[in-house]
mmCIF file of C-alpha atoms in Angstrom:
data_model
loop_
_atom_site.group_PDB
_atom_site.id
_atom_site.type_symbol
_atom_site.label_atom_id
_atom_site.label_comp_id
_atom_site.label_asym_id
_atom_site.label_seq_id
_atom_site.Cartn_x
_atom_site.Cartn_y
_atom_site.Cartn_z
ATOM 1 C CA MET A 1 220.765 273.795 -1.870
ATOM 2 C CA THR A 2 220.814 276.858 -0.349
ATOM 3 C CA THR A 3 222.875 280.317 -0.967
ATOM 4 C CA GLU A 4 224.181 280.161 2.892
ATOM 5 C CA SER A 5 225.099 276.522 2.634
ATOM 6 C CA ARG A 6 226.871 277.957 -0.601
ATOM 7 C CA ALA A 7 228.657 280.077 1.546
ATOM 8 C CA ALA A 8 232.994 279.412 2.797
ATOM 9 C CA GLY A 9 232.400 277.150 5.641
ATOM 10 C CA ALA A 10 229.201 275.834 5.267
ATOM 11 C CA PHE A 11 228.612 272.087 5.064
ATOM 12 C CA ALA A 12 225.992 270.536 2.525
ATOM 13 C CA ILE A 13 226.238 266.389 3.120
ATOM 14 C CA GLU A 14 223.701 264.923 -0.002
ATOM 15 C CA HIS A 15 223.450 261.145 0.723
ATOM 16 C CA LEU A 16 225.922 260.114 2.622
ATOM 17 C CA ASN A 17 226.928 256.462 3.231
ATOM 18 C CA LEU A 18 229.573 255.226 5.811
ATOM 19 C CA HIS A 19 230.636 251.864 6.304
ATOM 20 C CA TYR A 20 233.346 250.054 8.093
ATOM 21 C CA GLY A 21 234.004 246.376 6.629
ATOM 22 C CA THR A 22 230.255 245.108 6.912
ATOM 23 C CA HIS A 23 229.031 247.537 9.375
ATOM 24 C CA GLN A 24 227.182 249.725 8.062
ATOM 25 C CA ALA A 25 227.800 252.904 10.657
ATOM 26 C CA LEU A 26 225.653 256.112 8.445
ATOM 27 C CA HIS A 27 222.306 255.982 6.476
ATOM 28 C CA ASN A 28 221.821 257.618 4.230
ATOM 29 C CA VAL A 29 221.479 261.215 5.422
ATOM 30 C CA SER A 30 221.634 264.635 4.287
ATOM 31 C CA MET A 31 221.745 267.560 5.665
ATOM 32 C CA GLU A 32 223.063 271.345 6.035
ATOM 33 C CA ILE A 33 226.090 273.251 8.478
ATOM 34 C CA GLY A 34 225.612 276.708 8.278
ATOM 35 C CA ALA A 35 228.755 279.184 8.089
ATOM 36 C CA ARG A 36 229.469 280.904 11.524
ATOM 37 C CA ALA A 37 227.137 279.134 13.712
ATOM 38 C CA VAL A 38 226.963 276.497 16.330
ATOM 39 C CA THR A 39 225.724 273.499 15.280
ATOM 40 C CA ALA A 40 225.933 270.415 18.138
ATOM 41 C CA ILE A 41 225.110 266.415 16.757
ATOM 42 C CA ILE A 42 223.486 264.491 20.173
ATOM 43 C CA GLY A 43 222.322 260.599 20.709
ATOM 44 C CA PRO A 44 222.837 257.846 22.633
ATOM 45 C CA SER A 45 227.065 256.077 22.219
ATOM 46 C CA GLY A 46 227.122 254.482 18.775
ATOM 47 C CA CYS A 47 224.534 256.697 16.588
ATOM 48 C CA GLY A 48 227.253 257.605 14.604
ATOM 49 C CA LYS A 49 227.473 261.515 15.886
ATOM 50 C CA SER A 50 232.117 260.939 15.533
ATOM 51 C CA THR A 51 231.903 259.192 12.136
ATOM 52 C CA LEU A 52 229.791 261.838 11.383
ATOM 53 C CA LEU A 53 232.336 264.126 12.644
ATOM 54 C CA ARG A 54 235.171 262.912 10.563
ATOM 55 C CA CYS A 55 233.716 262.604 7.868
ATOM 56 C CA LEU A 56 233.919 266.321 7.897
ATOM 57 C CA ASN A 57 237.018 266.172 7.283
ATOM 58 C CA ARG A 58 238.642 263.394 5.893
ATOM 59 C CA MET A 59 239.347 261.654 8.827
ATOM 60 C CA ASN A 60 237.770 258.406 8.247
ATOM 61 C CA ASP A 61 240.093 257.949 5.192
ATOM 62 C CA LEU A 62 242.965 256.541 7.866
ATOM 63 C CA VAL A 63 240.127 254.119 8.881
ATOM 64 C CA PRO A 64 241.257 250.964 7.303
ATOM 65 C CA GLY A 65 238.237 249.369 5.450
ATOM 66 C CA CYS A 66 236.388 252.441 5.724
ATOM 67 C CA ARG A 67 233.758 253.177 2.834
ATOM 68 C CA ILE A 68 231.874 256.460 2.234
ATOM 69 C CA GLU A 69 229.252 257.068 -0.770
ATOM 70 C CA GLY A 70 227.315 260.397 -1.614
ATOM 71 C CA GLU A 71 228.993 264.020 -0.980
ATOM 72 C CA ILE A 72 230.208 266.910 1.666
ATOM 73 C CA ARG A 73 230.078 270.056 -0.445
ATOM 74 C CA PHE A 74 232.271 272.807 1.935
ATOM 75 C CA GLY A 75 231.723 275.738 0.412
ATOM 76 C CA GLY A 76 229.841 274.352 -2.266
ATOM 77 C CA GLU A 77 233.150 272.070 -3.132
ATOM 78 C CA ASP A 78 233.069 268.113 -2.742
ATOM 79 C CA ILE A 79 235.394 266.996 -0.282
ATOM 80 C CA TYR A 80 235.273 263.621 -1.622
ATOM 81 C CA ALA A 81 235.883 264.247 -5.427
ATOM 82 C CA PRO A 82 238.898 263.087 -6.869
ATOM 83 C CA GLY A 83 241.979 265.006 -6.732
ATOM 84 C CA VAL A 84 240.702 266.946 -3.830
ATOM 85 C CA ASP A 85 244.069 266.746 -1.327
ATOM 86 C CA PRO A 86 242.850 265.188 2.149
ATOM 87 C CA MET A 87 245.307 267.471 4.160
ATOM 88 C CA GLU A 88 244.371 270.369 2.485
ATOM 89 C CA VAL A 89 240.998 269.328 3.762
ATOM 90 C CA ARG A 90 242.212 269.085 7.318
ATOM 91 C CA TYR A 91 244.215 272.557 7.033
ATOM 92 C CA ARG A 92 240.852 274.350 6.307
ATOM 93 C CA ILE A 93 238.860 272.181 8.771
ATOM 94 C CA GLY A 94 240.819 271.834 11.617
ATOM 95 C CA MET A 95 239.815 269.609 14.757
ATOM 96 C CA VAL A 96 239.917 269.606 18.327
ATOM 97 C CA PHE A 97 239.194 265.940 20.187
ATOM 98 C CA GLN A 98 237.565 264.471 23.543
ATOM 99 C CA LYS A 99 240.803 264.263 25.826
ATOM 100 C CA PRO A 100 242.799 267.431 25.592
ATOM 101 C CA ASN A 101 246.150 266.514 23.389
ATOM 102 C CA PRO A 102 249.368 268.989 23.595
ATOM 103 C CA PHE A 103 252.290 268.507 22.118
ATOM 104 C CA PRO A 104 255.510 267.228 24.989
ATOM 105 C CA LYS A 105 256.130 271.309 23.430
ATOM 106 C CA SER A 106 256.509 274.588 25.073
ATOM 107 C CA ILE A 107 253.110 276.829 25.104
ATOM 108 C CA TYR A 108 254.260 278.432 22.547
ATOM 109 C CA GLU A 109 254.926 275.793 19.693
ATOM 110 C CA ASN A 110 252.498 273.827 20.750
ATOM 111 C CA VAL A 111 250.352 276.971 18.645
ATOM 112 C CA ALA A 112 253.811 277.466 16.514
ATOM 113 C CA PHE A 113 253.712 273.504 15.150
ATOM 114 C CA GLY A 114 251.115 273.964 12.973
ATOM 115 C CA PRO A 115 252.189 277.623 10.856
ATOM 116 C CA ARG A 116 255.145 275.821 10.799
ATOM 117 C CA ILE A 117 254.976 272.821 9.212
ATOM 118 C CA ASN A 118 253.099 274.409 6.274
ATOM 119 C CA GLY A 119 255.789 276.524 5.384
ATOM 120 C CA HIS A 120 254.577 280.260 7.010
ATOM 121 C CA GLN A 121 257.643 282.466 6.680
ATOM 122 C CA GLY A 122 258.709 285.189 9.311
ATOM 123 C CA ALA A 123 258.112 285.887 13.131
ATOM 124 C CA LEU A 124 255.867 283.758 14.374
ATOM 125 C CA ASP A 125 255.340 285.786 17.416
ATOM 126 C CA GLU A 126 251.983 287.924 16.400
ATOM 127 C CA ILE A 127 250.262 284.844 15.233
ATOM 128 C CA VAL A 128 250.319 282.263 18.640
ATOM 129 C CA GLU A 129 249.644 285.872 20.690
ATOM 130 C CA ARG A 130 246.980 286.288 18.231
ATOM 131 C CA SER A 131 245.503 282.746 18.228
ATOM 132 C CA LEU A 132 245.814 282.374 22.373
ATOM 133 C CA ARG A 133 244.008 285.428 22.521
ATOM 134 C CA ARG A 134 241.184 283.660 20.131
ATOM 135 C CA ALA A 135 241.232 280.539 23.629
ATOM 136 C CA ALA A 136 240.780 283.678 25.849
ATOM 137 C CA LEU A 137 244.254 281.941 27.058
ATOM 138 C CA TRP A 138 246.521 284.797 25.948
ATOM 139 C CA ASP A 139 245.909 286.451 29.932
ATOM 140 C CA GLU A 140 246.297 282.839 31.636
ATOM 141 C CA VAL A 141 249.752 282.506 29.692
ATOM 142 C CA LYS A 142 251.423 284.747 28.065
ATOM 143 C CA ASP A 143 254.545 284.805 31.075
ATOM 144 C CA ARG A 144 254.486 280.769 30.751
ATOM 145 C CA LEU A 145 255.233 280.464 27.526
ATOM 146 C CA ARG A 146 257.594 278.770 27.083
ATOM 147 C CA GLU A 147 256.986 276.366 29.859
ATOM 148 C CA SER A 148 255.999 272.519 29.251
ATOM 149 C CA ALA A 149 251.873 273.067 27.419
ATOM 150 C CA LEU A 150 251.808 269.396 30.178
ATOM 151 C CA SER A 151 252.053 272.408 32.851
ATOM 152 C CA LEU A 152 248.886 273.900 31.934
ATOM 153 C CA SER A 153 245.719 272.402 33.844
ATOM 154 C CA GLY A 154 243.123 270.027 32.130
ATOM 155 C CA GLY A 155 240.936 272.716 30.802
ATOM 156 C CA GLN A 156 243.790 274.935 29.826
ATOM 157 C CA GLN A 157 245.340 272.272 27.747
ATOM 158 C CA GLN A 158 241.680 272.509 25.906
ATOM 159 C CA ARG A 159 241.774 275.771 25.184
ATOM 160 C CA LEU A 160 245.395 274.996 24.232
ATOM 161 C CA CYS A 161 244.413 272.578 21.745
ATOM 162 C CA ILE A 162 241.625 275.219 19.925
ATOM 163 C CA ALA A 163 244.291 277.526 20.133
ATOM 164 C CA ARG A 164 246.429 275.378 18.481
ATOM 165 C CA ALA A 165 243.590 274.337 15.886
ATOM 166 C CA LEU A 166 242.840 278.605 15.174
ATOM 167 C CA ALA A 167 246.466 279.629 14.391
ATOM 168 C CA VAL A 168 246.290 277.645 10.852
ATOM 169 C CA GLU A 169 243.178 280.182 9.757
ATOM 170 C CA PRO A 170 240.864 277.118 9.596
ATOM 171 C CA GLU A 171 237.325 278.045 8.556
ATOM 172 C CA VAL A 172 235.328 275.676 10.730
ATOM 173 C CA ILE A 173 236.148 274.119 14.011
ATOM 174 C CA LEU A 174 235.209 270.540 14.714
ATOM 175 C CA MET A 175 234.758 269.578 18.113
ATOM 176 C CA ASP A 176 234.537 266.039 19.819
ATOM 177 C CA GLU A 177 232.748 266.372 23.029
ATOM 178 C CA PRO A 178 235.916 268.626 23.765
ATOM 179 C CA CYS A 179 233.787 269.169 27.644
ATOM 180 C CA SER A 180 233.179 265.863 28.663
ATOM 181 C CA ALA A 181 236.979 264.893 30.180
ATOM 182 C CA LEU A 182 236.732 268.760 32.469
ATOM 183 C CA ASP A 183 235.146 270.306 35.214
ATOM 184 C CA PRO A 184 232.585 272.315 35.640
ATOM 185 C CA ILE A 185 233.874 275.679 35.901
ATOM 186 C CA SER A 186 236.901 274.765 32.575
ATOM 187 C CA THR A 187 233.289 273.949 30.666
ATOM 188 C CA GLY A 188 231.594 276.736 31.498
ATOM 189 C CA HIS A 189 235.870 278.757 30.051
ATOM 190 C CA VAL A 190 235.102 276.232 26.424
ATOM 191 C CA GLU A 191 231.257 276.677 26.228
ATOM 192 C CA GLU A 192 232.049 280.894 26.266
ATOM 193 C CA LEU A 193 234.503 280.249 23.505
ATOM 194 C CA MET A 194 232.579 278.562 21.313
ATOM 195 C CA SER A 195 229.921 281.393 22.118
ATOM 196 C CA GLU A 196 233.334 283.489 21.045
ATOM 197 C CA LEU A 197 234.369 282.505 18.178
ATOM 198 C CA LYS A 198 231.780 281.451 15.947
ATOM 199 C CA ARG A 199 231.594 284.719 15.268
ATOM 200 C CA ASP A 200 234.273 284.613 12.794
ATOM 201 C CA TYR A 201 234.592 280.560 12.523
ATOM 202 C CA THR A 202 231.554 277.898 11.692
ATOM 203 C CA ILE A 203 231.737 275.084 14.549
ATOM 204 C CA VAL A 204 230.079 271.244 14.859
ATOM 205 C CA LEU A 205 230.035 269.970 18.059
ATOM 206 C CA VAL A 206 229.291 266.338 18.997
ATOM 207 C CA THR A 207 227.862 266.681 22.489
ATOM 208 C CA HIS A 208 226.979 264.065 24.833
ATOM 209 C CA ASN A 209 225.496 266.622 27.392
ATOM 210 C CA MET A 210 222.034 267.580 25.872
ATOM 211 C CA GLN A 211 222.339 270.648 28.500
ATOM 212 C CA GLN A 212 225.296 271.638 27.139
ATOM 213 C CA ALA A 213 223.335 271.657 23.228
ATOM 214 C CA ALA A 214 220.779 273.962 24.367
ATOM 215 C CA ARG A 215 223.435 276.266 26.320
ATOM 216 C CA VAL A 216 225.905 277.033 23.171
ATOM 217 C CA ALA A 217 224.111 275.208 19.536
ATOM 218 C CA ASP A 218 222.105 277.389 17.060
ATOM 219 C CA VAL A 219 221.061 274.285 15.363
ATOM 220 C CA THR A 220 220.666 270.847 16.976
ATOM 221 C CA ALA A 221 220.807 267.177 14.579
ATOM 222 C CA PHE A 222 219.468 264.468 16.510
ATOM 223 C CA PHE A 223 221.181 260.455 16.016
ATOM 224 C CA LEU A 224 220.239 257.249 16.152
ATOM 225 C CA SER A 225 221.859 254.487 15.138
ATOM 226 C CA GLY A 226 223.373 255.903 12.023
ATOM 227 C CA HIS A 227 220.261 257.967 11.011
ATOM 228 C CA LEU A 228 219.572 261.329 11.008
ATOM 229 C CA VAL A 229 215.749 261.483 12.732
ATOM 230 C CA GLU A 230 215.638 265.710 12.942
ATOM 231 C CA ILE A 231 217.845 268.889 12.765
ATOM 232 C CA ASP A 232 216.554 272.257 13.830
ATOM 233 C CA GLN A 233 216.867 275.658 15.235
ATOM 234 C CA THR A 234 218.012 274.562 18.589
ATOM 235 C CA ASN A 235 214.559 276.024 21.085
ATOM 236 C CA VAL A 236 211.893 273.703 18.386
ATOM 237 C CA ILE A 237 214.415 270.091 19.505
ATOM 238 C CA PHE A 238 214.112 270.975 22.814
ATOM 239 C CA ALA A 239 210.845 272.470 23.428
ATOM 240 C CA THR A 240 208.953 271.158 20.375
ATOM 241 C CA PRO A 241 210.075 268.310 18.488
ATOM 242 C CA ARG A 242 208.257 266.927 15.066
ATOM 243 C CA GLU A 243 209.296 263.508 15.387
ATOM 244 C CA GLN A 244 209.117 261.192 19.136
ATOM 245 C CA ARG A 245 212.165 259.116 19.042
ATOM 246 C CA THR A 246 213.308 262.900 18.916
ATOM 247 C CA GLU A 247 211.836 263.696 22.292
ATOM 248 C CA ASP A 248 211.762 260.241 23.448
ATOM 249 C CA TYR A 249 215.676 261.265 24.215
ATOM 250 C CA ILE A 250 215.556 264.567 24.776
ATOM 251 C CA THR A 251 213.238 263.844 28.154
ATOM 252 C CA GLY A 252 214.867 260.709 29.554
ATOM 253 C CA ARG A 253 212.858 257.592 28.026
ATOM 254 C CA PHE A 254 215.505 255.978 26.321
ATOM 255 C CA GLY A 255 219.872 256.637 25.555
#
């Protein structure tokens, strides 16, 4: 394992296999995810992208019949080791989903929710403002904090969900196709935000949009039928991939 993969916010995945009942969704996946960078996971539908993402914060624990073998080391510690609390893992590794899912509460209460349930003592105003600023949303909502989050546009709701994830000070943000329900302008806002956030956070992005991966990712991993085919610097993956299957997918010959 490299020094970087032991750093806070970095992952080292070793011989990861995942089964849903009798169906094997991931096959012997080994890869590293560097800290404070954007790593994109691409591949056709059903290739295991989102399954892998959910392994990184133990969301698959909630799926009946799911069985996982192998190791996922986060900051040097196996998150699947006996005695590791899945809730603690999810506290350190936040997630933003494909469809914006704000709570039916005020904008303020959406951001304050995580710190409050985690026992934060004292005023939350500073946390709310800081998180909304980090999500590039503060200037748009600072005079509307008591309004319903559901009154925001789709793109604003997705940035609010990012602010909500940031409010508990995670080390990693997992993003599962966060722009697929957004218009091009909102997508641009979220992509700009990813580029800003990677200064302080590790970001793992699942996307079906190869142009998006090319724009925002430092490293890209290509998956096919539950197998990791190739992982490399994004410019290498898109310009000179080693594997013919990667080139065929990127050039549209299949997928």
